Amino acid sequence: MTDLDEYGRRARAWLEANASDLSPEPDLRTARAFMAKLYDAGYSGITWPAEYGGQGLSAAEERAFQQASRGFTLPIGVFGIGFGMCGPTLVSIGTEEQKRRYVRPLLRGEEIWCQMFSEPGAGSDVASLQTRAVRDGDAWVVNGQKVWTSVAKQADFGLLIARTDVDVPKHRGITMFIVDMHDPGVTVRPLRDMSGESHFNEIFLDDVRIPADRVVGEVNGGWSAAVTTLLHERVSIGMGATRTERPASFGPLAAAARERGTLGDPAVRDQLVELYIRERALDLFNARLAQELKAGIQPGARGSVSKLLLADLMLHGADVATEILGPDSAAHGEGDRQDDLIARTLAMAPGMALGGGTNEIMRNIIGDRVLGLPREPQVDRTVPFRDLKVGTQAKEAGA
Amino acid sequence: MRLIPTEEQRELGASVRAFLAETAPMARVRAVAESDEAYDARVWERMAGELGLAGLAIPEAHGGSGAGHGEVAAVMEELGAALTPSPFLASAVLAANVLLAAEQAGDEEAAKDLLPGIAAGTTVATFAVPVKGDPVTRARESDGAYTLTGTVRRVLNGAEADVILVASVLTDEVAEEGLGPLAVFAVDASAAGVARTPLTTLDLTRPQARVELADAPARLVTTSGDALARTLDLSAVALAAGQLGGLRRCLDTIVEYAKLRVQFGRFVGSFQGVKHRLADMHCTLEQAESVVRYAVWAADESPDELPVAAALAQSYLGRAFFQVAKDHLLLHGGIGFTWEHDAHLYYKRAKGDELLLGPPRDHRARLAERLDLIV
Ligand SMILES: Cc1cc2nc3c(=O)[nH]c(=O)nc-3n(C[C@H](O)[C@H](O)[C@H](O)COP(=O)(O)OP(=O)(O)OC[C@H]3O[C@@H](n4cnc5c(N)ncnc54)[C@H](O)[C@@H]3O)c2cc1C
């Protein structure tokens, strides 16, 4: 048995003892308590630098842990933004003090993070954001509105990008900040999404004072900081996909077809085969990316491939799942757990193709940065932000 | 599980690429494809001699260099990218795999006799891969000697090969129309009772022939069903590596073109209609490569996983290569439809490869079976 097998075996034993009976979305206290236990057992932040509270191990151990955790439903959803995006951004470009202050509590689930990028007028084109940050003594004063912010309701901190200079082109006048979500100027309002639940929020920022030492990266260097976050986001969304077994995936659906006696139908069988092929192809690509990372090859914008394929797979899987289960997945009674899960999966599926950048934006990124194709003509790269037509600014200016 | 090639495999690929660029550039590929020659004998001689490719996967005891399936895949990728007409797949992969699998199953005689010639490149052998729905030849035994009768509809390099390996039904083991266990036989192509007719192939770079056998003398290679099954899986994996090479070349070519061609005052690659299609093709490439690396790893290291991995590889690569080849042709515009442009050669290779071991539905059916979906 190799060390890695041994590592995976121990992880599995730990999970069996500690994670056998967890609901995927428990109350916050239970989720935090689980994260603390996970951290104390050495399974949170496996690849993160040891000096800031991580385990300092390689992607191979991370992968071994992920494999061990298959079949378990870990209540880690609420920490996803912190682990996948905010934390890695701080580790990459945060100051020494920031890393020492924020990383360990993040990994232990003591502090939850959110990411405040999108605005009503700035989504795909997030660099056209209008939230303003103005310097006042040793602090910045922030005013504006953010939207679609996942887990903001539960969050203790958030990474914010705001405009700090309107006289330069849009990409050059943005700065990234750490915001204390408990600040009195921060108002969080849950938004109900298409699943009927509230996974994201809108946020109003009114004269929020942020100490100058909470700038992440350079003042007016927020765009490159945001790109760092978004690269991590895509890799993390794409590669995190296989962490838990999805209801609309090959295993449970093949079992359901067998149980319901539809496996003999060649059409059903072929749908299952197609799903298997797509799942394996993406799994294997993610595994290859992880091996390359370990060998020192950075995934860079190829994380977008993973994210795009996952978004497609989730839409496809949910769609095909309803076909395999039939009308019951659209109309079911109280106790029909699988049908209910599939119906909810169908209602959640579009989120992956929108959040973290839409499929069109992923294709732009793959074309531009992976294949090196010529960019589209851009009118907004050289014009000072104050003269630019963006989001709702143009209308307001005219009104 | 290993999903990235080793340093040695990368180097092998690079040296084959350099060799093919020098000896078999596209102009040469076309000249051979349009001639009566199946392949360039001088190039094959050098591939076998200087590069030792004919015996790559054949153990040293039989005159080869005993490399693994990872190395074979590295070569297949390059040959697939360059479209080189060559008996490498038929002889050094398909036929060699049958004989090696037979040897593993305890049937050593034919392997001992035939492998050294194949390894040296002096014998060109081929294996008529059985495809579902095709007629099966029948073998008759008398006094310990076998003869084969029947038609093999398509044999890769069948007109040029010196030795043809055929999967055949032993007539005394089955009822009249039954499909009993297949056994593999070796037929000397120059023997009496062997008639070969070259076929009109869609893919001009991969000639095939119909082989008619009328009481043709044959020697038994193996009766092991496991040996045959393993051979079919290994063939699927090797072909998939070739498909990956072709797919990557198609994408590289069209990406370069999209960076050069200007319409409406812009590079066509800057239009989203084009860019997004190329991005999707890249996604296909990333997954295709991952699937192939996995199947190759299973072939070398994990025999238990091979049956599923091989069926997965053909199920994915067949469609993937053809779709990318098709889109790469279309995105060239009118020039892509001309005889002089190479796009159609890849388009036809992709279709030929997709069907070579049976159509995608056969591989998907095999996959369904191996995933235990057949009730
Ligand atoms: C579930 C979910 C969670 C989210 N969580 C967060 C979060 O935590 N933090 C956060 O900051 N944001 C979050 N978002 C916001 C998300 O990042 C944006 O919704 C997304 O970037 C799209 O922006 P938009 O909604 O303004 O759509 P728009 O940008 O207005 O897009 C409208 C349509 O135009 C297309 N389009 C736009 N530009 C182009 C282009 N250049 N080329 C081709 N097509 C284009 C889009 O693809 C889309 O189809 C979340 C969204 C969802 C759905």
PDB file of N, CA, C and O and ligand atoms in Angstrom, chain A residues 81 115-119 122-125 147-150 200 351 354-358 360-361 364 376, chain B residues 272 276, ligand 1:
ATOM      1  N   ILE A  81     -17.403  29.668  -1.308  1.00  0.00           N
ATOM      2  CA  ILE A  81     -16.830  30.903  -1.874  1.00  0.00           C
ATOM      3  C   ILE A  81     -15.505  31.235  -1.173  1.00  0.00           C
ATOM      4  O   ILE A  81     -14.532  31.630  -1.806  1.00  0.00           O
ATOM      5  N   GLN A 115     -18.322  36.958  -2.001  1.00  0.00           N
ATOM      6  CA  GLN A 115     -17.593  37.672  -3.053  1.00  0.00           C
ATOM      7  C   GLN A 115     -18.532  38.679  -3.698  1.00  0.00           C
ATOM      8  O   GLN A 115     -19.504  38.313  -4.348  1.00  0.00           O
ATOM      9  N   MET A 116     -18.226  39.982  -3.522  1.00  0.00           N
ATOM     10  CA  MET A 116     -19.120  41.037  -4.009  1.00  0.00           C
ATOM     11  C   MET A 116     -18.545  41.678  -5.263  1.00  0.00           C
ATOM     12  O   MET A 116     -17.868  42.699  -5.208  1.00  0.00           O
ATOM     13  N   PHE A 117     -18.808  41.052  -6.396  1.00  0.00           N
ATOM     14  CA  PHE A 117     -18.335  41.571  -7.668  1.00  0.00           C
ATOM     15  C   PHE A 117     -19.505  42.134  -8.482  1.00  0.00           C
ATOM     16  O   PHE A 117     -19.516  43.306  -8.836  1.00  0.00           O
ATOM     17  N   SER A 118     -20.492  41.284  -8.779  1.00  0.00           N
ATOM     18  CA  SER A 118     -21.571  41.674  -9.695  1.00  0.00           C
ATOM     19  C   SER A 118     -22.415  42.816  -9.144  1.00  0.00           C
ATOM     20  O   SER A 118     -22.635  42.915  -7.942  1.00  0.00           O
ATOM     21  N   GLU A 119     -22.871  43.639 -10.073  1.00  0.00           N
ATOM     22  CA  GLU A 119     -23.770  44.741  -9.743  1.00  0.00           C
ATOM     23  C   GLU A 119     -24.952  44.702 -10.710  1.00  0.00           C
ATOM     24  O   GLU A 119     -24.877  44.033 -11.743  1.00  0.00           O
ATOM     25  N   ALA A 122     -23.475  45.636 -13.935  1.00  0.00           N
ATOM     26  CA  ALA A 122     -22.182  45.066 -14.315  1.00  0.00           C
ATOM     27  C   ALA A 122     -22.118  43.594 -13.941  1.00  0.00           C
ATOM     28  O   ALA A 122     -21.922  43.247 -12.780  1.00  0.00           O
ATOM     29  N   GLY A 123     -22.340  42.709 -14.926  1.00  0.00           N
ATOM     30  CA  GLY A 123     -22.311  41.272 -14.664  1.00  0.00           C
ATOM     31  C   GLY A 123     -21.166  40.626 -15.410  1.00  0.00           C
ATOM     32  O   GLY A 123     -20.044  40.557 -14.913  1.00  0.00           O
ATOM     33  N   SER A 124     -21.432  40.216 -16.639  1.00  0.00           N
ATOM     34  CA  SER A 124     -20.348  39.668 -17.458  1.00  0.00           C
ATOM     35  C   SER A 124     -19.234  40.701 -17.593  1.00  0.00           C
ATOM     36  O   SER A 124     -18.051  40.380 -17.517  1.00  0.00           O
ATOM     37  N   ASP A 125     -19.648  41.925 -17.769  1.00  0.00           N
ATOM     38  CA  ASP A 125     -18.694  43.036 -17.893  1.00  0.00           C
ATOM     39  C   ASP A 125     -18.501  43.658 -16.515  1.00  0.00           C
ATOM     40  O   ASP A 125     -18.830  44.821 -16.282  1.00  0.00           O
ATOM     41  N   VAL A 147     -25.071  42.710  -6.269  1.00  0.00           N
ATOM     42  CA  VAL A 147     -26.207  41.816  -6.446  1.00  0.00           C
ATOM     43  C   VAL A 147     -25.737  40.397  -6.783  1.00  0.00           C
ATOM     44  O   VAL A 147     -24.578  40.215  -7.192  1.00  0.00           O
ATOM     45  N   TRP A 148     -26.608  39.454  -6.597  1.00  0.00           N
ATOM     46  CA  TRP A 148     -26.354  38.008  -6.826  1.00  0.00           C
ATOM     47  C   TRP A 148     -25.250  37.476  -5.910  1.00  0.00           C
ATOM     48  O   TRP A 148     -24.538  36.548  -6.273  1.00  0.00           O
ATOM     49  N   THR A 149     -25.076  38.091  -4.758  1.00  0.00           N
ATOM     50  CA  THR A 149     -23.967  37.687  -3.898  1.00  0.00           C
ATOM     51  C   THR A 149     -24.330  36.435  -3.100  1.00  0.00           C
ATOM     52  O   THR A 149     -25.132  36.502  -2.168  1.00  0.00           O
ATOM     53  N   SER A 150     -23.712  35.311  -3.465  1.00  0.00           N
ATOM     54  CA  SER A 150     -23.983  34.044  -2.772  1.00  0.00           C
ATOM     55  C   SER A 150     -23.521  34.131  -1.328  1.00  0.00           C
ATOM     56  O   SER A 150     -22.498  34.768  -1.032  1.00  0.00           O
ATOM     57  N   PHE A 200     -28.761  33.524  -3.056  1.00  0.00           N
ATOM     58  CA  PHE A 200     -27.978  34.764  -3.219  1.00  0.00           C
ATOM     59  C   PHE A 200     -28.742  35.985  -2.722  1.00  0.00           C
ATOM     60  O   PHE A 200     -29.908  35.881  -2.330  1.00  0.00           O
ATOM     61  N   GLY A 351     -28.131  27.603 -12.701  1.00  0.00           N
ATOM     62  CA  GLY A 351     -27.234  28.441 -11.888  1.00  0.00           C
ATOM     63  C   GLY A 351     -25.779  28.261 -12.256  1.00  0.00           C
ATOM     64  O   GLY A 351     -25.010  29.229 -12.325  1.00  0.00           O
ATOM     65  N   LEU A 354     -24.580  30.189 -15.203  1.00  0.00           N
ATOM     66  CA  LEU A 354     -24.642  31.656 -15.090  1.00  0.00           C
ATOM     67  C   LEU A 354     -23.626  32.175 -14.084  1.00  0.00           C
ATOM     68  O   LEU A 354     -22.831  33.065 -14.374  1.00  0.00           O
ATOM     69  N   GLY A 355     -23.678  31.619 -12.876  1.00  0.00           N
ATOM     70  CA  GLY A 355     -22.766  32.068 -11.826  1.00  0.00           C
ATOM     71  C   GLY A 355     -21.322  31.758 -12.197  1.00  0.00           C
ATOM     72  O   GLY A 355     -21.051  30.779 -12.869  1.00  0.00           O
ATOM     73  N   GLY A 356     -20.417  32.643 -11.759  1.00  0.00           N
ATOM     74  CA  GLY A 356     -19.010  32.415 -12.063  1.00  0.00           C
ATOM     75  C   GLY A 356     -18.672  32.681 -13.519  1.00  0.00           C
ATOM     76  O   GLY A 356     -17.625  32.279 -14.010  1.00  0.00           O
ATOM     77  N   GLY A 357     -19.554  33.389 -14.207  1.00  0.00           N
ATOM     78  CA  GLY A 357     -19.329  33.670 -15.632  1.00  0.00           C
ATOM     79  C   GLY A 357     -20.210  32.762 -16.466  1.00  0.00           C
ATOM     80  O   GLY A 357     -20.244  31.552 -16.247  1.00  0.00           O
ATOM     81  N   THR A 358     -20.931  33.335 -17.416  1.00  0.00           N
ATOM     82  CA  THR A 358     -21.858  32.540 -18.235  1.00  0.00           C
ATOM     83  C   THR A 358     -21.089  31.670 -19.223  1.00  0.00           C
ATOM     84  O   THR A 358     -19.890  31.853 -19.442  1.00  0.00           O
ATOM     85  N   GLU A 360     -21.207  31.729 -22.364  1.00  0.00           N
ATOM     86  CA  GLU A 360     -20.651  32.549 -23.461  1.00  0.00           C
ATOM     87  C   GLU A 360     -19.324  33.178 -23.020  1.00  0.00           C
ATOM     88  O   GLU A 360     -18.359  33.222 -23.802  1.00  0.00           O
ATOM     89  N   ILE A 361     -19.295  33.647 -21.786  1.00  0.00           N
ATOM     90  CA  ILE A 361     -18.062  34.265 -21.295  1.00  0.00           C
ATOM     91  C   ILE A 361     -16.948  33.219 -21.187  1.00  0.00           C
ATOM     92  O   ILE A 361     -15.790  33.492 -21.526  1.00  0.00           O
ATOM     93  N   ASN A 364     -15.611  32.766 -24.581  1.00  0.00           N
ATOM     94  CA  ASN A 364     -14.732  33.887 -24.938  1.00  0.00           C
ATOM     95  C   ASN A 364     -13.348  33.697 -24.327  1.00  0.00           C
ATOM     96  O   ASN A 364     -12.325  33.913 -24.980  1.00  0.00           O
ATOM     97  N   GLU A 376     -12.280  40.457 -29.803  1.00  0.00           N
ATOM     98  CA  GLU A 376     -13.267  41.268 -30.506  1.00  0.00           C
ATOM     99  C   GLU A 376     -12.828  42.725 -30.428  1.00  0.00           C
ATOM    100  O   GLU A 376     -12.157  43.113 -29.476  1.00  0.00           O
TER     101      GLU A 376
ATOM    102  N   GLN B 272     -17.560  35.775 -32.653  1.00  0.00           N
ATOM    103  CA  GLN B 272     -17.947  34.778 -31.655  1.00  0.00           C
ATOM    104  C   GLN B 272     -18.506  33.497 -32.280  1.00  0.00           C
ATOM    105  O   GLN B 272     -18.343  32.419 -31.718  1.00  0.00           O
ATOM    106  N   HIS B 276     -16.493  30.722 -30.529  1.00  0.00           N
ATOM    107  CA  HIS B 276     -17.172  29.814 -29.597  1.00  0.00           C
ATOM    108  C   HIS B 276     -17.144  28.376 -30.101  1.00  0.00           C
ATOM    109  O   HIS B 276     -17.046  27.442 -29.317  1.00  0.00           O
TER     110      HIS B 276
HETATM  111  C1  LIG C   1     -26.314  31.082  -8.760  1.00  0.00           C
HETATM  112  C2  LIG C   1     -25.519  32.311  -8.960  1.00  0.00           C
HETATM  113  C3  LIG C   1     -24.607  32.689  -7.996  1.00  0.00           C
HETATM  114  C4  LIG C   1     -23.881  33.857  -8.168  1.00  0.00           C
HETATM  115  N1  LIG C   1     -23.006  34.217  -7.175  1.00  0.00           N
HETATM  116  C5  LIG C   1     -22.317  35.373  -7.295  1.00  0.00           C
HETATM  117  C6  LIG C   1     -21.450  35.816  -6.250  1.00  0.00           C
HETATM  118  O1  LIG C   1     -21.316  35.151  -5.221  1.00  0.00           O
HETATM  119  N2  LIG C   1     -20.785  36.977  -6.398  1.00  0.00           N
HETATM  120  C7  LIG C   1     -20.905  37.745  -7.524  1.00  0.00           C
HETATM  121  O2  LIG C   1     -20.255  38.766  -7.595  1.00  0.00           O
HETATM  122  N3  LIG C   1     -21.733  37.370  -8.529  1.00  0.00           N
HETATM  123  C8  LIG C   1     -22.449  36.207  -8.447  1.00  0.00           C
HETATM  124  N4  LIG C   1     -23.295  35.813  -9.451  1.00  0.00           N
HETATM  125  C9  LIG C   1     -23.462  36.704 -10.606  1.00  0.00           C
HETATM  126  C10 LIG C   1     -22.890  36.155 -11.915  1.00  0.00           C
HETATM  127  O3  LIG C   1     -21.507  36.246 -11.896  1.00  0.00           O
HETATM  128  C11 LIG C   1     -23.527  36.980 -13.049  1.00  0.00           C
HETATM  129  O4  LIG C   1     -24.901  36.691 -13.072  1.00  0.00           O
HETATM  130  C12 LIG C   1     -22.920  36.635 -14.387  1.00  0.00           C
HETATM  131  O5  LIG C   1     -21.595  37.056 -14.450  1.00  0.00           O
HETATM  132  C13 LIG C   1     -23.717  37.255 -15.544  1.00  0.00           C
HETATM  133  O6  LIG C   1     -23.921  38.611 -15.397  1.00  0.00           O
HETATM  134  P1  LIG C   1     -25.382  39.243 -15.609  1.00  0.00           P
HETATM  135  O7  LIG C   1     -26.293  38.471 -14.733  1.00  0.00           O
HETATM  136  O8  LIG C   1     -25.304  40.672 -15.422  1.00  0.00           O
HETATM  137  O9  LIG C   1     -25.761  38.910 -17.118  1.00  0.00           O
HETATM  138  P2  LIG C   1     -25.319  39.762 -18.400  1.00  0.00           P
HETATM  139  O10 LIG C   1     -23.868  40.033 -18.318  1.00  0.00           O
HETATM  140  O11 LIG C   1     -26.230  40.908 -18.555  1.00  0.00           O
HETATM  141  O12 LIG C   1     -25.570  38.705 -19.546  1.00  0.00           O
HETATM  142  C14 LIG C   1     -26.788  38.575 -20.311  1.00  0.00           C
HETATM  143  C15 LIG C   1     -26.532  37.643 -21.496  1.00  0.00           C
HETATM  144  O13 LIG C   1     -25.570  38.247 -22.377  1.00  0.00           O
HETATM  145  C16 LIG C   1     -24.491  37.393 -22.618  1.00  0.00           C
HETATM  146  N5  LIG C   1     -23.259  38.169 -22.779  1.00  0.00           N
HETATM  147  C17 LIG C   1     -22.817  39.201 -22.018  1.00  0.00           C
HETATM  148  N6  LIG C   1     -21.633  39.641 -22.446  1.00  0.00           N
HETATM  149  C18 LIG C   1     -21.299  38.866 -23.502  1.00  0.00           C
HETATM  150  C19 LIG C   1     -20.174  38.824 -24.371  1.00  0.00           C
HETATM  151  N7  LIG C   1     -19.132  39.652 -24.246  1.00  0.00           N
HETATM  152  N8  LIG C   1     -20.169  37.887 -25.332  1.00  0.00           N
HETATM  153  C20 LIG C   1     -21.213  37.014 -25.477  1.00  0.00           C
HETATM  154  N9  LIG C   1     -22.294  37.015 -24.696  1.00  0.00           N
HETATM  155  C21 LIG C   1     -22.328  37.929 -23.718  1.00  0.00           C
HETATM  156  C22 LIG C   1     -24.435  36.505 -21.372  1.00  0.00           C
HETATM  157  O14 LIG C   1     -23.768  35.286 -21.626  1.00  0.00           O
HETATM  158  C23 LIG C   1     -25.903  36.319 -21.059  1.00  0.00           C
HETATM  159  O15 LIG C   1     -26.411  35.268 -21.834  1.00  0.00           O
HETATM  160  C24 LIG C   1     -24.052  34.666  -9.309  1.00  0.00           C
HETATM  161  C25 LIG C   1     -24.983  34.263 -10.278  1.00  0.00           C
HETATM  162  C26 LIG C   1     -25.710  33.106 -10.112  1.00  0.00           C
HETATM  163  C27 LIG C   1     -26.710  32.725 -11.158  1.00  0.00           C
END
